[in-house]
Coordinates of C-alpha atoms in Angstrom, one line a residue:
M1 CA 18.6 -42.1 71.6
T2 CA 17.0 -39.7 69.2
D3 CA 18.4 -36.2 68.5
V4 CA 15.6 -34.6 70.6
E5 CA 16.3 -36.9 73.5
A6 CA 20.0 -36.2 73.3
A7 CA 19.3 -32.4 73.3
V8 CA 17.0 -32.7 76.3
V9 CA 19.6 -34.8 78.2
D10 CA 22.3 -32.3 77.4
A11 CA 20.2 -29.4 78.5
H12 CA 19.4 -31.1 81.7
R13 CA 23.1 -31.7 82.4
R14 CA 24.3 -28.3 81.5
R15 CA 21.4 -25.9 82.2
W16 CA 19.3 -27.4 85.0
A17 CA 20.6 -25.0 87.6
L18 CA 20.0 -22.0 85.4
V19 CA 16.5 -22.9 84.5
L20 CA 15.6 -23.8 88.1
A21 CA 17.2 -20.7 89.6
S22 CA 15.3 -18.5 87.2
T23 CA 12.0 -20.3 87.8
A24 CA 12.5 -20.2 91.6
R25 CA 12.5 -16.4 91.5
V26 CA 9.0 -16.4 89.9
A27 CA 7.6 -19.3 91.9
G28 CA 8.8 -18.2 95.3
D29 CA 8.7 -21.9 96.3
L30 CA 11.3 -24.5 95.6
D31 CA 8.9 -27.5 95.3
L32 CA 6.8 -25.5 92.8
A33 CA 9.8 -24.4 90.9
E34 CA 11.3 -27.9 90.7
E35 CA 7.9 -29.3 89.5
C36 CA 7.5 -26.6 86.8
V37 CA 11.1 -27.2 85.6
Q38 CA 10.5 -31.0 85.4
E39 CA 7.3 -30.3 83.4
A40 CA 9.2 -28.1 81.0
Y41 CA 11.8 -30.8 80.3
A42 CA 9.0 -33.3 79.8
A43 CA 7.2 -30.9 77.4
A44 CA 10.4 -30.4 75.4
L45 CA 10.4 -34.0 74.4
T46 CA 7.1 -33.6 72.6
S47 CA 7.4 -30.0 71.4
W48 CA 10.9 -30.3 70.0
A49 CA 10.1 -33.5 68.2
R50 CA 7.2 -31.6 66.5
D51 CA 8.7 -28.1 66.0
G52 CA 12.4 -28.8 66.0
I53 CA 15.1 -28.2 68.6
P54 CA 15.2 -24.5 69.4
D55 CA 18.4 -22.5 68.8
N56 CA 18.6 -21.7 72.5
P57 CA 17.2 -24.8 74.4
A58 CA 17.9 -23.2 77.8
A59 CA 15.9 -20.1 77.0
W60 CA 13.0 -22.3 75.7
L61 CA 13.0 -24.3 78.9
T62 CA 13.3 -21.3 81.1
T63 CA 10.4 -19.5 79.4
T64 CA 8.2 -22.6 79.6
A65 CA 9.0 -23.3 83.3
R66 CA 8.5 -19.7 84.3
R67 CA 5.2 -19.5 82.5
R68 CA 4.0 -22.6 84.3
A69 CA 5.2 -21.1 87.6
M70 CA 3.4 -17.8 87.0
D71 CA 0.2 -19.7 86.1
A72 CA 0.4 -21.7 89.3
V73 CA 1.0 -18.5 91.4
R74 CA -2.0 -16.8 89.7
R75 CA -4.2 -19.8 90.3
E76 CA -3.2 -19.7 94.0
R77 CA -4.0 -16.0 94.1
V78 CA -7.5 -16.6 92.7
F79 CA -8.0 -19.4 95.1
R80 CA -7.0 -17.2 98.1
S81 CA -9.2 -14.4 96.9
K82 CA -12.2 -16.7 97.1
L83 CA -11.4 -17.8 100.6
P84 CA -11.4 -14.5 102.6
L85 CA -11.3 -16.3 105.9
L86 CA -7.9 -17.7 105.1
I87 CA -5.7 -15.0 106.6
E88 CA -2.2 -15.2 105.0
P89 CA -0.1 -12.6 103.4
E90 CA -0.4 -12.3 99.6
P91 CA 2.4 -13.7 97.6
E92 CA 4.5 -11.4 95.5
E93 CA 3.2 -10.6 92.1
P94 CA 4.9 -12.8 89.6
A95 CA 7.4 -11.3 87.2
D96 CA 6.4 -10.0 83.8
E97 CA 6.9 -12.2 80.9
G98 CA 9.0 -9.5 79.4
D99 CA 11.5 -10.2 82.2
M100 CA 12.2 -13.7 80.8
D101 CA 14.9 -12.8 78.4
E102 CA 17.7 -12.5 80.8
P103 CA 21.2 -11.5 79.7
E104 CA 23.7 -14.3 79.4
D105 CA 26.1 -12.8 82.0
A106 CA 23.3 -13.3 84.6
V107 CA 23.7 -17.0 84.5
P108 CA 26.2 -17.3 87.4
D109 CA 24.2 -14.7 89.4
E110 CA 21.2 -16.9 89.3
R111 CA 23.1 -19.9 90.4
L112 CA 24.8 -18.0 93.2
R113 CA 21.5 -16.7 94.5
L114 CA 20.2 -20.2 94.6
I115 CA 23.3 -21.4 96.6
F116 CA 23.1 -18.5 99.0
M117 CA 19.4 -19.3 99.6
C118 CA 20.2 -23.0 100.2
C119 CA 23.0 -22.0 102.6
H120 CA 20.8 -20.0 105.0
P121 CA 22.0 -20.4 108.6
A122 CA 18.5 -21.7 109.5
L123 CA 19.4 -25.0 107.7
A124 CA 21.9 -27.5 109.1
Q125 CA 25.1 -27.7 107.0
E126 CA 24.4 -31.2 105.8
A127 CA 21.0 -30.0 104.6
Q128 CA 22.6 -27.1 102.8
L129 CA 25.0 -29.4 101.0
A130 CA 22.4 -32.0 100.1
L131 CA 19.8 -29.4 98.9
T132 CA 22.4 -27.7 96.7
L133 CA 23.4 -31.0 95.1
R134 CA 19.8 -31.6 94.3
L135 CA 18.8 -28.1 93.1
V136 CA 22.0 -26.6 91.7
C137 CA 23.6 -29.9 90.3
G138 CA 20.4 -31.7 89.5
V139 CA 21.9 -34.8 91.1
P140 CA 19.4 -37.6 91.7
T141 CA 18.4 -38.2 95.3
V142 CA 19.8 -41.7 95.2
D143 CA 23.2 -40.4 94.3
I144 CA 23.1 -37.8 97.0
A145 CA 22.2 -40.5 99.5
R146 CA 25.3 -42.5 98.4
A147 CA 27.5 -39.4 98.9
F148 CA 26.2 -39.0 102.4
L149 CA 26.1 -42.8 103.1
V150 CA 22.4 -42.9 104.1
P151 CA 19.4 -44.7 102.6
E152 CA 17.6 -43.0 99.7
T153 CA 14.4 -42.6 101.8
T154 CA 16.3 -40.9 104.5
M155 CA 17.8 -38.4 102.1
A156 CA 14.5 -37.7 100.4
A157 CA 13.0 -36.9 103.8
R158 CA 15.8 -34.6 104.6
L159 CA 15.5 -32.7 101.3
T160 CA 11.7 -32.3 101.8
R161 CA 12.3 -30.9 105.3
A162 CA 14.9 -28.5 104.1
K163 CA 12.7 -27.1 101.3
K164 CA 9.7 -26.8 103.7
K165 CA 11.9 -24.9 106.2
I166 CA 12.9 -22.4 103.4
S167 CA 9.2 -22.0 102.6
T168 CA 7.9 -21.6 106.1
A169 CA 10.7 -19.3 107.2
R170 CA 10.2 -17.2 104.1
I171 CA 13.9 -17.2 103.3
P172 CA 14.3 -14.7 100.4
Y173 CA 15.6 -15.8 97.1
R174 CA 18.5 -13.3 96.8
V175 CA 22.2 -12.8 97.7
P176 CA 22.2 -11.4 101.2
G177 CA 23.7 -8.0 102.1
A178 CA 27.4 -7.7 102.9
A179 CA 26.8 -8.0 106.6
A180 CA 25.1 -11.4 106.2
L181 CA 27.7 -12.9 103.8
P182 CA 30.2 -14.2 106.4
D183 CA 27.4 -16.2 108.2
R184 CA 26.8 -18.1 105.0
L185 CA 30.3 -18.2 103.5
R186 CA 31.2 -21.6 105.1
G187 CA 28.2 -23.2 103.6
V188 CA 28.7 -21.6 100.2
L189 CA 32.3 -22.6 100.0
G190 CA 31.3 -26.2 101.0
V191 CA 28.6 -26.5 98.3
I192 CA 30.8 -25.1 95.5
H193 CA 33.5 -27.5 96.5
L194 CA 31.0 -30.4 96.7
L195 CA 29.7 -29.4 93.2
F196 CA 33.2 -29.7 91.8
T197 CA 34.0 -33.0 93.5
T198 CA 30.6 -34.4 92.3
G199 CA 31.8 -33.6 88.8
Y200 CA 35.4 -34.7 89.4
T201 CA 34.3 -38.2 90.3
A202 CA 30.7 -38.7 89.2
P203 CA 28.6 -40.6 91.9
S204 CA 27.5 -43.1 89.2
G205 CA 27.6 -43.8 85.5
T206 CA 30.3 -45.0 83.1
S207 CA 32.3 -41.8 82.8
L208 CA 34.8 -40.9 85.6
M209 CA 34.0 -37.1 85.3
R210 CA 31.1 -34.8 84.7
T211 CA 33.0 -31.8 83.3
D212 CA 29.8 -29.7 83.1
L213 CA 29.6 -29.7 86.9
M214 CA 33.4 -28.9 87.2
D215 CA 33.0 -25.9 84.9
Q216 CA 30.0 -24.6 86.9
A217 CA 32.0 -24.9 90.1
L218 CA 34.9 -23.0 88.7
H219 CA 32.7 -20.2 87.4
L220 CA 31.0 -19.9 90.8
A221 CA 34.3 -19.8 92.6
R222 CA 35.5 -17.0 90.4
M223 CA 32.4 -15.1 90.9
L224 CA 32.5 -15.6 94.7
R225 CA 36.0 -14.1 94.7
E226 CA 34.6 -11.0 92.9
L227 CA 31.8 -10.8 95.5
M228 CA 34.1 -11.3 98.5
P229 CA 37.6 -10.3 97.3
D230 CA 39.2 -10.1 100.7
E231 CA 38.3 -13.6 102.0
R232 CA 41.4 -15.8 102.0
E233 CA 39.3 -19.0 102.1
V234 CA 37.6 -17.9 98.9
W235 CA 41.1 -17.6 97.3
G236 CA 41.9 -21.0 98.7
L237 CA 38.8 -22.6 97.2
L238 CA 39.5 -21.2 93.8
A239 CA 43.1 -22.3 94.0
L240 CA 42.1 -25.8 95.0
L241 CA 39.7 -26.1 92.1
L242 CA 42.2 -24.7 89.6
V243 CA 45.1 -26.9 90.6
T244 CA 42.9 -30.0 90.7
D245 CA 41.2 -29.2 87.4
A246 CA 44.6 -28.7 85.8
R247 CA 44.9 -32.5 85.5
R248 CA 41.5 -33.0 83.9
A249 CA 42.9 -34.1 80.5
T250 CA 45.1 -36.8 81.9
R251 CA 42.9 -38.6 84.5
V252 CA 41.7 -41.1 81.9
D253 CA 43.3 -42.7 78.9
S254 CA 42.0 -42.8 75.3
R255 CA 39.6 -45.7 76.3
G256 CA 38.3 -43.8 79.4
R257 CA 40.3 -46.0 81.9
L258 CA 41.3 -44.2 85.1
L259 CA 45.0 -43.4 85.4
R260 CA 46.8 -43.1 88.7
L261 CA 48.6 -39.8 89.5
E262 CA 52.0 -41.5 88.9
D263 CA 50.9 -42.7 85.5
Q264 CA 49.6 -39.3 84.2
D265 CA 51.5 -37.3 81.5
R266 CA 52.5 -34.1 83.5
S267 CA 53.5 -32.3 80.3
R268 CA 49.7 -32.1 79.5
W269 CA 48.8 -30.5 82.7
D270 CA 47.5 -26.9 82.6
R271 CA 50.5 -25.0 83.8
A272 CA 48.7 -21.6 83.5
A273 CA 46.0 -22.9 86.0
I274 CA 48.7 -24.3 88.3
G275 CA 50.5 -21.0 88.2
E276 CA 47.3 -19.0 89.0
A277 CA 46.6 -21.3 91.9
H278 CA 50.1 -20.9 93.2
D279 CA 49.7 -17.1 93.4
L280 CA 46.4 -17.5 95.2
I281 CA 47.9 -19.9 97.7
V282 CA 50.8 -17.6 98.4
G283 CA 48.4 -14.8 99.1
G284 CA 46.2 -17.0 101.2
L285 CA 49.1 -18.2 103.4
R286 CA 50.0 -14.6 104.3
G287 CA 48.4 -12.7 107.1
G288 CA 47.5 -15.3 109.7
R289 CA 46.5 -18.9 110.3
P290 CA 45.4 -20.5 107.0
G291 CA 42.0 -22.1 106.7
R292 CA 40.8 -25.4 105.3
Y293 CA 40.7 -24.5 101.6
V294 CA 44.0 -22.7 101.6
L295 CA 45.7 -25.8 103.2
Q296 CA 44.0 -28.2 100.8
A297 CA 45.1 -26.1 97.9
A298 CA 48.7 -26.0 99.2
I299 CA 48.7 -29.8 99.4
A300 CA 47.3 -30.2 95.9
S301 CA 49.8 -27.7 94.6
L302 CA 52.8 -29.7 95.9
Y303 CA 51.5 -32.7 94.0
A304 CA 51.1 -30.6 90.8
E305 CA 54.4 -28.7 91.0
A306 CA 56.6 -31.8 91.5
P307 CA 58.6 -32.5 88.3
A308 CA 57.8 -36.2 88.8
Y309 CA 55.7 -38.3 91.1
D310 CA 58.7 -39.8 92.9
Q311 CA 60.1 -36.2 93.5
T312 CA 57.0 -35.1 95.4
D313 CA 57.8 -33.3 98.7
W314 CA 56.1 -36.0 100.8
P315 CA 57.3 -34.7 104.2
Q316 CA 55.9 -31.2 103.5
I317 CA 52.6 -32.8 102.4
V318 CA 52.4 -34.7 105.7
T319 CA 53.1 -31.5 107.6
L320 CA 50.4 -29.7 105.7
Y321 CA 47.9 -32.5 106.5
D322 CA 48.8 -32.2 110.2
A323 CA 47.9 -28.5 110.0
L324 CA 44.7 -29.3 108.0
L325 CA 43.6 -31.8 110.7
K326 CA 43.8 -29.0 113.3
V327 CA 41.4 -26.7 111.4
W328 CA 39.3 -29.5 109.9
P329 CA 39.5 -32.7 112.0
S330 CA 37.9 -34.9 109.3
P331 CA 38.4 -38.7 109.1
V332 CA 38.6 -38.3 105.3
V333 CA 41.6 -35.9 105.8
A334 CA 43.2 -38.4 108.2
L335 CA 42.7 -41.1 105.6
N336 CA 44.2 -39.0 102.8
R337 CA 47.2 -38.3 105.0
T338 CA 48.1 -42.0 105.1
V339 CA 48.9 -41.9 101.4
A340 CA 51.7 -39.4 102.0
L341 CA 52.7 -41.0 105.3
A342 CA 53.3 -44.3 103.5
R343 CA 55.9 -42.5 101.3
V344 CA 57.6 -40.9 104.3
S345 CA 57.4 -43.6 107.0
G346 CA 56.6 -46.7 104.9
P347 CA 53.4 -48.7 104.2
A348 CA 53.3 -50.5 107.5
R349 CA 53.1 -47.3 109.5
A350 CA 50.4 -46.0 107.2
L351 CA 48.5 -49.2 107.4
A352 CA 48.4 -49.0 111.2
D353 CA 46.7 -45.6 110.8
V354 CA 44.2 -46.9 108.2
E355 CA 43.3 -49.8 110.5
E356 CA 42.7 -47.4 113.3
L357 CA 40.4 -45.3 111.0
E358 CA 38.4 -48.4 110.3
K359 CA 36.9 -48.0 113.7
D360 CA 35.4 -44.7 112.9
E361 CA 31.8 -45.2 112.0
R362 CA 31.8 -42.1 109.8
L363 CA 33.9 -44.0 107.3
A364 CA 31.7 -47.0 107.2
G365 CA 30.8 -47.6 103.5
Y366 CA 33.5 -45.1 102.3
Q367 CA 35.0 -46.9 99.3
Y368 CA 38.4 -45.2 99.4
L369 CA 39.3 -46.6 102.8
P370 CA 39.5 -50.3 101.6
A371 CA 41.0 -49.1 98.3
I372 CA 43.9 -47.3 100.1
K373 CA 44.2 -50.3 102.5
A374 CA 44.4 -52.7 99.5
D375 CA 47.3 -50.7 98.0
L376 CA 49.2 -50.7 101.3
L377 CA 48.7 -54.4 101.8
R378 CA 49.8 -55.1 98.2
R379 CA 53.0 -53.1 98.8
L380 CA 53.6 -55.1 102.0
G381 CA 53.3 -58.4 100.0
R382 CA 50.1 -59.5 101.8
A383 CA 48.3 -60.5 98.6
R384 CA 45.3 -62.3 100.1
A385 CA 44.4 -59.5 102.5
A386 CA 44.9 -57.0 99.7
S387 CA 42.6 -59.0 97.4
A388 CA 39.9 -59.0 100.0
A389 CA 40.2 -55.2 100.5
Y390 CA 40.1 -54.6 96.7
R391 CA 36.9 -56.7 96.5
Q392 CA 35.4 -54.6 99.4
A393 CA 36.2 -51.4 97.6
M394 CA 34.7 -52.7 94.4
E395 CA 31.4 -53.5 96.2
L396 CA 31.2 -50.0 97.5
A397 CA 32.2 -48.2 94.3
T398 CA 29.3 -46.7 92.4
N399 CA 31.3 -45.2 89.4
E400 CA 31.9 -47.7 86.7
A401 CA 35.3 -46.2 85.8
E402 CA 36.5 -46.6 89.3
R403 CA 35.1 -50.1 89.6
V404 CA 36.9 -51.1 86.4
F405 CA 40.2 -49.7 87.8
L406 CA 39.8 -51.6 91.0
A407 CA 39.0 -54.8 89.1
E408 CA 42.2 -54.4 87.1
Q409 CA 44.3 -53.8 90.2
L410 CA 42.8 -57.0 91.7
S411 CA 43.4 -59.0 88.5
D412 CA 47.0 -57.8 88.3
L413 CA 47.6 -58.7 92.0
E414 CA 46.1 -62.2 91.7
E415 CA 48.0 -62.9 88.5
A416 CA 51.3 -61.8 90.1
D417 CA 50.5 -63.9 93.2
Q418 CA 49.9 -67.0 91.1
E419 CA 53.1 -66.6 89.2
A420 CA 55.0 -66.1 92.5
G421 CA 53.5 -69.4 93.8
R422 CA 54.6 -71.4 90.8

């Protein structure tokens, strides 16, 4: 890969959302904005090879994309002026080129505007989440399809319909007024959380994490707290991201191999982030029934604050999962609960719950179900059944680091089984 290609790839990973958000304001149409941004990145390969990589690649890409968008809008205006029988309202005048040099502190504002637009109540929540992954994260459609366990063609059609609905409903590209914020908060919280989890375990590729997406999500969560300082679920989301991100440096070893929670060096965890999360959780638990994100953060905090893995307060974690299932009855939550349940009531009791969850079609194709089942079967001494479950999890895994981890677990299991049989 050349220096120019590397610079373009880096700009795509780190600045896609900023460039797209800024261009969308000019274009007034998501499809047009996305097309102009893609053209700008393509143009960068040629221009930067000829003229050199600019000092501020994001500014170059933003300027190029916005100019292309303005040209397209002007062409459309000319076209409409020559068709007087076509009765449609005139599009807004595109922004002045002098407006292109935006202050650096406007970066999170642009992203948050884009998220609020994608989280309009007119769109189904699944469409909100998928559209944000595509536009804010720049995640390929095929990876979004994997996340939602649907074919790529199905997801592509859903994204197209969502963007058309934004266009035909003339949903404005802006953060709504204070009165409209609560109607969109659930979706906004969901997409920021999904943005973080997409970075925490990348849908595909050789690296376990995409730290650029994790950083974006943390910035957005902090900004959302400034925008809505009295919302306890906003505190909960920020706390959840902080306490989860605190383990970032220890999730893989020096070779990039995934490390289990019990094998991580707790002395390297970010204690300042864990402490900040703790204060947010305490505040979130006060004043009424806690919501989904406050409870998730409380669970993650118990894992993080334990002096050692075997000293984790497993009974309290099971209790919190029970409370979480009442406010968010998700099969994924029920599956995660089995990990703690195995420590409280034993692997056989947890395995019974996992086998019951296998009947839930919503978990069909969810790689962590056979992975958890394999671990429980291994602990019960059922090596052959555990091997089959590990193989199933490997087939479903799309991240190479996770696939390698599962392969190592399978290899260790089969080696131990062979030695036991000698």
